[in-house]
mmCIF file of C-alpha atoms in Angstrom:
data_model
loop_
_atom_site.group_PDB
_atom_site.id
_atom_site.type_symbol
_atom_site.label_atom_id
_atom_site.label_comp_id
_atom_site.label_asym_id
_atom_site.label_seq_id
_atom_site.Cartn_x
_atom_site.Cartn_y
_atom_site.Cartn_z
ATOM 1 C CA MET A 149 1.143 -42.964 42.031
ATOM 2 C CA LEU A 150 2.450 -39.440 41.716
ATOM 3 C CA ARG A 151 5.593 -40.852 42.888
ATOM 4 C CA HIS A 152 5.467 -43.530 40.117
ATOM 5 C CA ALA A 153 4.423 -40.984 37.455
ATOM 6 C CA ALA A 154 7.434 -38.488 38.157
ATOM 7 C CA ARG A 155 9.719 -41.167 37.407
ATOM 8 C CA ALA A 156 7.758 -43.093 34.458
ATOM 9 C CA VAL A 157 6.267 -40.264 32.420
ATOM 10 C CA PRO A 158 9.037 -38.858 30.142
ATOM 11 C CA TRP A 159 8.709 -35.348 31.407
ATOM 12 C CA PRO A 160 11.361 -34.017 29.120
ATOM 13 C CA LEU A 161 9.481 -35.233 26.111
ATOM 14 C CA VAL A 162 6.162 -33.811 27.496
ATOM 15 C CA ALA A 163 7.639 -30.284 27.769
ATOM 16 C CA ALA A 164 9.107 -30.202 24.688
ATOM 17 C CA ALA A 165 5.805 -31.387 22.808
ATOM 18 C CA ALA A 166 3.740 -28.555 24.706
ATOM 19 C CA LEU A 167 6.232 -26.206 23.640
ATOM 20 C CA LEU A 168 6.314 -27.358 20.099
ATOM 21 C CA ILE A 169 2.571 -27.504 20.148
ATOM 22 C CA ALA A 170 2.375 -23.804 21.563
ATOM 23 C CA ALA A 171 4.727 -22.786 18.582
ATOM 24 C CA LEU A 172 2.735 -24.282 15.865
ATOM 25 C CA PHE A 173 -0.421 -22.486 17.184
ATOM 26 C CA ALA A 174 1.535 -19.511 17.257
ATOM 27 C CA ALA A 175 2.299 -19.799 13.829
ATOM 28 C CA VAL A 176 -1.424 -20.502 12.923
ATOM 29 C CA ARG A 177 -2.104 -17.481 14.733
ATOM 30 C CA PHE A 178 0.262 -15.629 12.786
ATOM 31 C CA ASP A 179 -1.251 -16.429 9.454
ATOM 32 C CA ASN A 180 -3.737 -18.790 9.648
ATOM 33 C CA TRP A 181 -4.513 -18.864 5.900
ATOM 34 C CA THR A 182 -1.336 -20.014 4.843
ATOM 35 C CA LEU A 183 -0.147 -21.910 7.701
ATOM 36 C CA TRP A 184 -3.561 -23.589 8.862
ATOM 37 C CA PRO A 185 -2.068 -27.080 7.965
ATOM 38 C CA LEU A 186 0.268 -26.626 10.920
ATOM 39 C CA GLN A 187 -2.941 -27.138 13.201
ATOM 40 C CA GLY A 188 -3.343 -30.644 11.697
ATOM 41 C CA THR A 189 0.380 -31.123 12.769
ATOM 42 C CA ALA A 190 -0.096 -30.005 16.244
ATOM 43 C CA VAL A 191 -2.951 -32.718 16.334
ATOM 44 C CA GLY A 192 -0.392 -35.462 15.424
ATOM 45 C CA LEU A 193 2.332 -34.317 17.455
ATOM 46 C CA LEU A 194 -0.409 -34.321 20.735
ATOM 47 C CA ALA A 195 -1.225 -38.060 19.470
ATOM 48 C CA GLY A 196 2.308 -38.869 19.252
ATOM 49 C CA ALA A 197 3.543 -37.229 22.459
ATOM 50 C CA VAL A 198 0.398 -39.092 24.254
ATOM 51 C CA GLY A 199 1.324 -42.283 22.947
ATOM 52 C CA TRP A 200 4.919 -41.985 23.885
ATOM 53 C CA CYS A 201 4.023 -41.344 27.374
ATOM 54 C CA LEU A 202 2.849 -44.615 27.831
ATOM 55 C CA ASP A 203 5.544 -46.775 27.058
ATOM 56 C CA GLU A 204 7.549 -48.805 29.695
ATOM 57 C CA PRO A 205 11.051 -49.406 28.605
ATOM 58 C CA ALA A 206 11.475 -51.409 31.705
ATOM 59 C CA ALA A 207 8.534 -53.546 30.735
ATOM 60 C CA ALA A 208 10.389 -57.061 31.655
ATOM 61 C CA VAL A 209 10.890 -55.822 35.029
ATOM 62 C CA VAL A 210 7.718 -53.989 36.071
ATOM 63 C CA ASP A 211 4.913 -55.892 34.166
ATOM 64 C CA PRO A 212 5.183 -58.882 37.005
ATOM 65 C CA ALA A 213 5.333 -56.354 39.488
ATOM 66 C CA PRO A 214 2.486 -55.852 42.091
ATOM 67 C CA ARG A 215 1.046 -53.061 40.334
ATOM 68 C CA GLY A 216 -0.767 -53.716 37.058
ATOM 69 C CA LEU A 217 -0.857 -52.204 33.924
ATOM 70 C CA ALA A 218 -4.263 -50.410 34.418
ATOM 71 C CA TRP A 219 -2.940 -49.024 37.606
ATOM 72 C CA ARG A 220 0.327 -47.829 35.884
ATOM 73 C CA THR A 221 -1.571 -46.454 32.810
ATOM 74 C CA LEU A 222 -3.703 -44.285 35.250
ATOM 75 C CA ALA A 223 -0.484 -43.250 36.935
ATOM 76 C CA ARG A 224 0.956 -42.338 33.502
ATOM 77 C CA THR A 225 -2.091 -39.904 32.674
ATOM 78 C CA THR A 226 -0.320 -36.902 34.488
ATOM 79 C CA GLY A 227 1.550 -36.760 31.555
ATOM 80 C CA THR A 228 -1.398 -36.933 29.272
ATOM 81 C CA ALA A 229 -3.133 -34.098 31.257
ATOM 82 C CA THR A 230 -0.084 -32.184 31.192
ATOM 83 C CA LEU A 231 -0.214 -32.299 27.060
ATOM 84 C CA LEU A 232 -3.919 -31.749 27.085
ATOM 85 C CA ALA A 233 -3.701 -28.630 29.319
ATOM 86 C CA ALA A 234 -0.801 -27.289 26.747
ATOM 87 C CA TRP A 235 -3.273 -28.135 23.994
ATOM 88 C CA SER A 236 -6.148 -26.155 25.752
ATOM 89 C CA ALA A 237 -4.239 -23.553 26.605
ATOM 90 C CA ALA A 238 -2.932 -23.084 23.005
ATOM 91 C CA VAL A 239 -6.419 -23.183 21.466
ATOM 92 C CA TRP A 240 -7.474 -20.690 23.644
ATOM 93 C CA TRP A 241 -4.834 -18.789 23.168
ATOM 94 C CA ALA A 242 -5.320 -18.706 19.278
ATOM 95 C CA ARG A 243 -8.943 -18.916 19.502
ATOM 96 C CA ALA A 244 -9.350 -15.671 17.239
ATOM 97 C CA GLU A 245 -7.757 -17.173 14.304
ATOM 98 C CA LEU A 246 -9.421 -20.758 14.197
ATOM 99 C CA TYR A 247 -12.203 -19.569 11.791
ATOM 100 C CA GLY A 248 -15.003 -19.394 14.591
ATOM 101 C CA HIS A 249 -14.382 -23.092 15.617
ATOM 102 C CA PRO A 250 -12.127 -23.451 18.514
ATOM 103 C CA TRP A 251 -14.241 -26.101 20.136
ATOM 104 C CA ALA A 252 -13.942 -28.269 17.258
ATOM 105 C CA VAL A 253 -10.274 -27.793 16.978
ATOM 106 C CA LEU A 254 -10.014 -28.467 20.752
ATOM 107 C CA GLY A 255 -12.399 -31.552 20.258
ATOM 108 C CA GLN A 256 -9.753 -32.947 17.468
ATOM 109 C CA GLY A 257 -6.772 -32.649 20.233
ATOM 110 C CA TYR A 258 -8.943 -34.743 22.874
ATOM 111 C CA ALA A 259 -10.033 -37.320 20.519
ATOM 112 C CA ALA A 260 -6.446 -37.892 18.970
ATOM 113 C CA ALA A 261 -5.090 -38.063 22.556
ATOM 114 C CA ALA A 262 -7.935 -41.035 23.417
ATOM 115 C CA VAL A 263 -7.163 -42.873 20.378
ATOM 116 C CA ALA A 264 -3.334 -42.873 20.916
ATOM 117 C CA THR A 265 -4.237 -43.903 24.528
ATOM 118 C CA ALA A 266 -6.366 -46.789 23.489
ATOM 119 C CA TRP A 267 -3.950 -47.948 20.851
ATOM 120 C CA VAL A 268 -0.870 -48.015 22.799
ATOM 121 C CA THR A 269 -2.479 -49.408 25.905
ATOM 122 C CA TRP A 270 -3.604 -52.118 23.913
ATOM 123 C CA ARG A 271 -0.287 -52.969 22.391
ATOM 124 C CA ARG A 272 1.117 -53.166 25.973
ATOM 125 C CA THR A 273 -1.297 -55.585 26.880
ATOM 126 C CA ARG A 274 0.139 -57.689 23.760
ATOM 127 C CA GLY A 275 3.585 -57.536 25.529
ATOM 128 C CA GLU A 276 5.043 -54.744 23.622
ATOM 129 C CA ALA A 277 7.378 -52.548 26.008
ATOM 130 C CA THR A 278 7.292 -49.159 23.852
ATOM 131 C CA PRO A 279 4.656 -49.353 21.018
ATOM 132 C CA GLY A 280 4.470 -45.361 21.915
ATOM 133 C CA GLN A 281 7.590 -44.746 20.032
ATOM 134 C CA ARG A 282 6.541 -46.249 16.866
ATOM 135 C CA TRP A 283 3.114 -44.700 17.050
ATOM 136 C CA ALA A 284 4.777 -41.283 17.267
ATOM 137 C CA ILE A 285 6.913 -42.270 14.535
ATOM 138 C CA ALA A 286 4.280 -43.035 12.243
ATOM 139 C CA VAL A 287 1.587 -40.886 13.309
ATOM 140 C CA ILE A 288 2.937 -37.407 13.409
ATOM 141 C CA PRO A 289 4.330 -37.691 9.449
ATOM 142 C CA ALA A 290 1.242 -39.200 8.565
ATOM 143 C CA VAL A 291 -1.206 -36.651 9.943
ATOM 144 C CA THR A 292 1.162 -33.689 8.898
ATOM 145 C CA VAL A 293 1.057 -34.956 5.080
ATOM 146 C CA TRP A 294 -2.739 -35.427 5.720
ATOM 147 C CA ALA A 295 -2.949 -31.977 6.801
ATOM 148 C CA LEU A 296 -1.043 -30.764 3.877
ATOM 149 C CA VAL A 297 -2.719 -32.755 0.983
ATOM 150 C CA ARG A 298 -6.162 -32.735 2.669
ATOM 151 C CA PRO A 299 -7.286 -35.855 0.391
ATOM 152 C CA PHE A 300 -11.521 -36.655 0.505
ATOM 153 C CA GLU A 301 -11.872 -33.363 2.021
ATOM 154 C CA ARG A 302 -15.114 -32.936 0.609
ATOM 155 C CA HIS A 303 -16.388 -36.583 1.922
ATOM 156 C CA LEU A 304 -13.615 -37.098 4.833
ATOM 157 C CA PRO A 305 -13.344 -33.630 6.153
ATOM 158 C CA VAL A 306 -10.639 -34.385 8.605
ATOM 159 C CA PHE A 307 -9.055 -30.803 9.145
ATOM 160 C CA PRO A 308 -11.361 -28.366 7.784
ATOM 161 C CA TYR A 309 -10.809 -24.526 7.878
ATOM 162 C CA ALA A 310 -11.953 -21.176 6.790
ATOM 163 C CA SER A 311 -15.792 -20.999 6.475
ATOM 164 C CA GLY A 312 -16.112 -24.791 5.193
ATOM 165 C CA GLY A 313 -17.373 -25.570 1.565
ATOM 166 C CA ASP A 314 -14.565 -26.598 -0.807
ATOM 167 C CA TYR A 315 -12.505 -26.495 2.419
ATOM 168 C CA GLY A 316 -14.088 -29.217 4.390
ATOM 169 C CA ASN A 317 -17.488 -29.177 6.286
ATOM 170 C CA TRP A 318 -16.824 -28.292 10.159
ATOM 171 C CA THR A 319 -19.839 -29.982 11.349
ATOM 172 C CA ALA A 320 -19.265 -33.427 9.818
ATOM 173 C CA SER A 321 -15.672 -33.144 11.106
ATOM 174 C CA GLY A 322 -16.993 -32.427 14.449
ATOM 175 C CA THR A 323 -19.212 -35.668 14.252
ATOM 176 C CA GLY A 324 -16.160 -37.791 13.137
ATOM 177 C CA TRP A 325 -13.993 -36.627 15.775
ATOM 178 C CA THR A 326 -16.634 -37.211 18.357
ATOM 179 C CA ALA A 327 -17.425 -40.603 17.470
ATOM 180 C CA THR A 328 -13.664 -41.421 17.014
ATOM 181 C CA GLY A 329 -12.757 -40.141 20.274
ATOM 182 C CA ALA A 330 -15.870 -42.060 22.109
ATOM 183 C CA ALA A 331 -14.869 -45.254 19.879
ATOM 184 C CA ALA A 332 -11.487 -45.121 21.410
ATOM 185 C CA LEU A 333 -12.452 -44.322 25.093
ATOM 186 C CA ALA A 334 -15.020 -47.460 24.802
ATOM 187 C CA ALA A 335 -11.837 -49.430 23.547
ATOM 188 C CA LEU A 336 -9.472 -48.330 26.310
ATOM 189 C CA ALA A 337 -12.235 -48.941 28.884
ATOM 190 C CA VAL A 338 -12.785 -52.581 27.729
ATOM 191 C CA THR A 339 -8.966 -53.361 27.162
ATOM 192 C CA LEU A 340 -8.051 -51.946 31.011
ATOM 193 C CA THR A 341 -11.124 -54.097 32.366
ATOM 194 C CA ARG A 342 -9.854 -57.458 30.784
ATOM 195 C CA GLU A 343 -6.347 -56.481 31.855
ATOM 196 C CA SER A 344 -7.441 -56.043 35.380
ATOM 197 C CA GLN A 345 -9.604 -59.277 35.446
ATOM 198 C CA LEU A 346 -6.451 -61.164 33.991
ATOM 199 C CA TYR A 347 -4.448 -59.431 36.531
ATOM 200 C CA ARG A 348 -6.423 -60.246 39.473
ATOM 201 C CA SER A 349 -7.220 -63.847 38.481
ATOM 202 C CA SER A 350 -3.116 -64.291 38.051
ATOM 203 C CA SER A 351 -2.710 -62.720 41.601
ATOM 204 C CA ALA A 352 -5.069 -65.014 43.082
ATOM 205 C CA THR A 353 -3.503 -68.132 41.533
ATOM 206 C CA HIS A 354 -0.430 -66.983 42.608
ATOM 207 C CA ARG A 355 -1.139 -66.451 46.340
ATOM 208 C CA SER A 356 -3.093 -69.845 46.071
ATOM 209 C CA GLY A 357 0.026 -71.481 44.984
ATOM 210 C CA LEU A 358 1.919 -69.990 47.588
ATOM 211 C CA SER A 359 -0.446 -71.026 50.537
ATOM 212 C CA THR A 360 -0.224 -74.720 49.250
#
């Protein structure tokens, strides 16, 4: 599994994303009041990089291989784990400038990673080889714009800051991110379970055909 991950995960991309996440939090640490939207950009960058890690450019070759999608997805979580470790380290480093809510910021990243993994894995089961690239191209600018404009902040506080109030409700935001992450993990579990069942059924049929 580690051998597969070493070849399949785009490690230069993972390294670049980890460094950019650190740089974004360094900016927030420098001036959290003015540059706070970069915290949301970091969430989008994390989600985009996690999705990209799950792409399979050689899908036409490896999809029929003995190892199923569930196994390959698990192998690629080494890239996701590396990104989440970088995210955790950056949040810890900048914790004093996160308005007393480092755990909420940490949860945003983990929930975003769960959503990215669930969506890209689902698209992979539909035969798309590189849905993670499309996901990253869409989600990073979209999240950045949301963090800058912050629409519906009173009713949908995705990226609150300061002490809340007109700047968003931290409690509501944390609840929303937790629910979203949990739903994504549940959807991922369903997707991988179905894929594993289909793979085992297909393998059994193939072996039965060979035996006859």
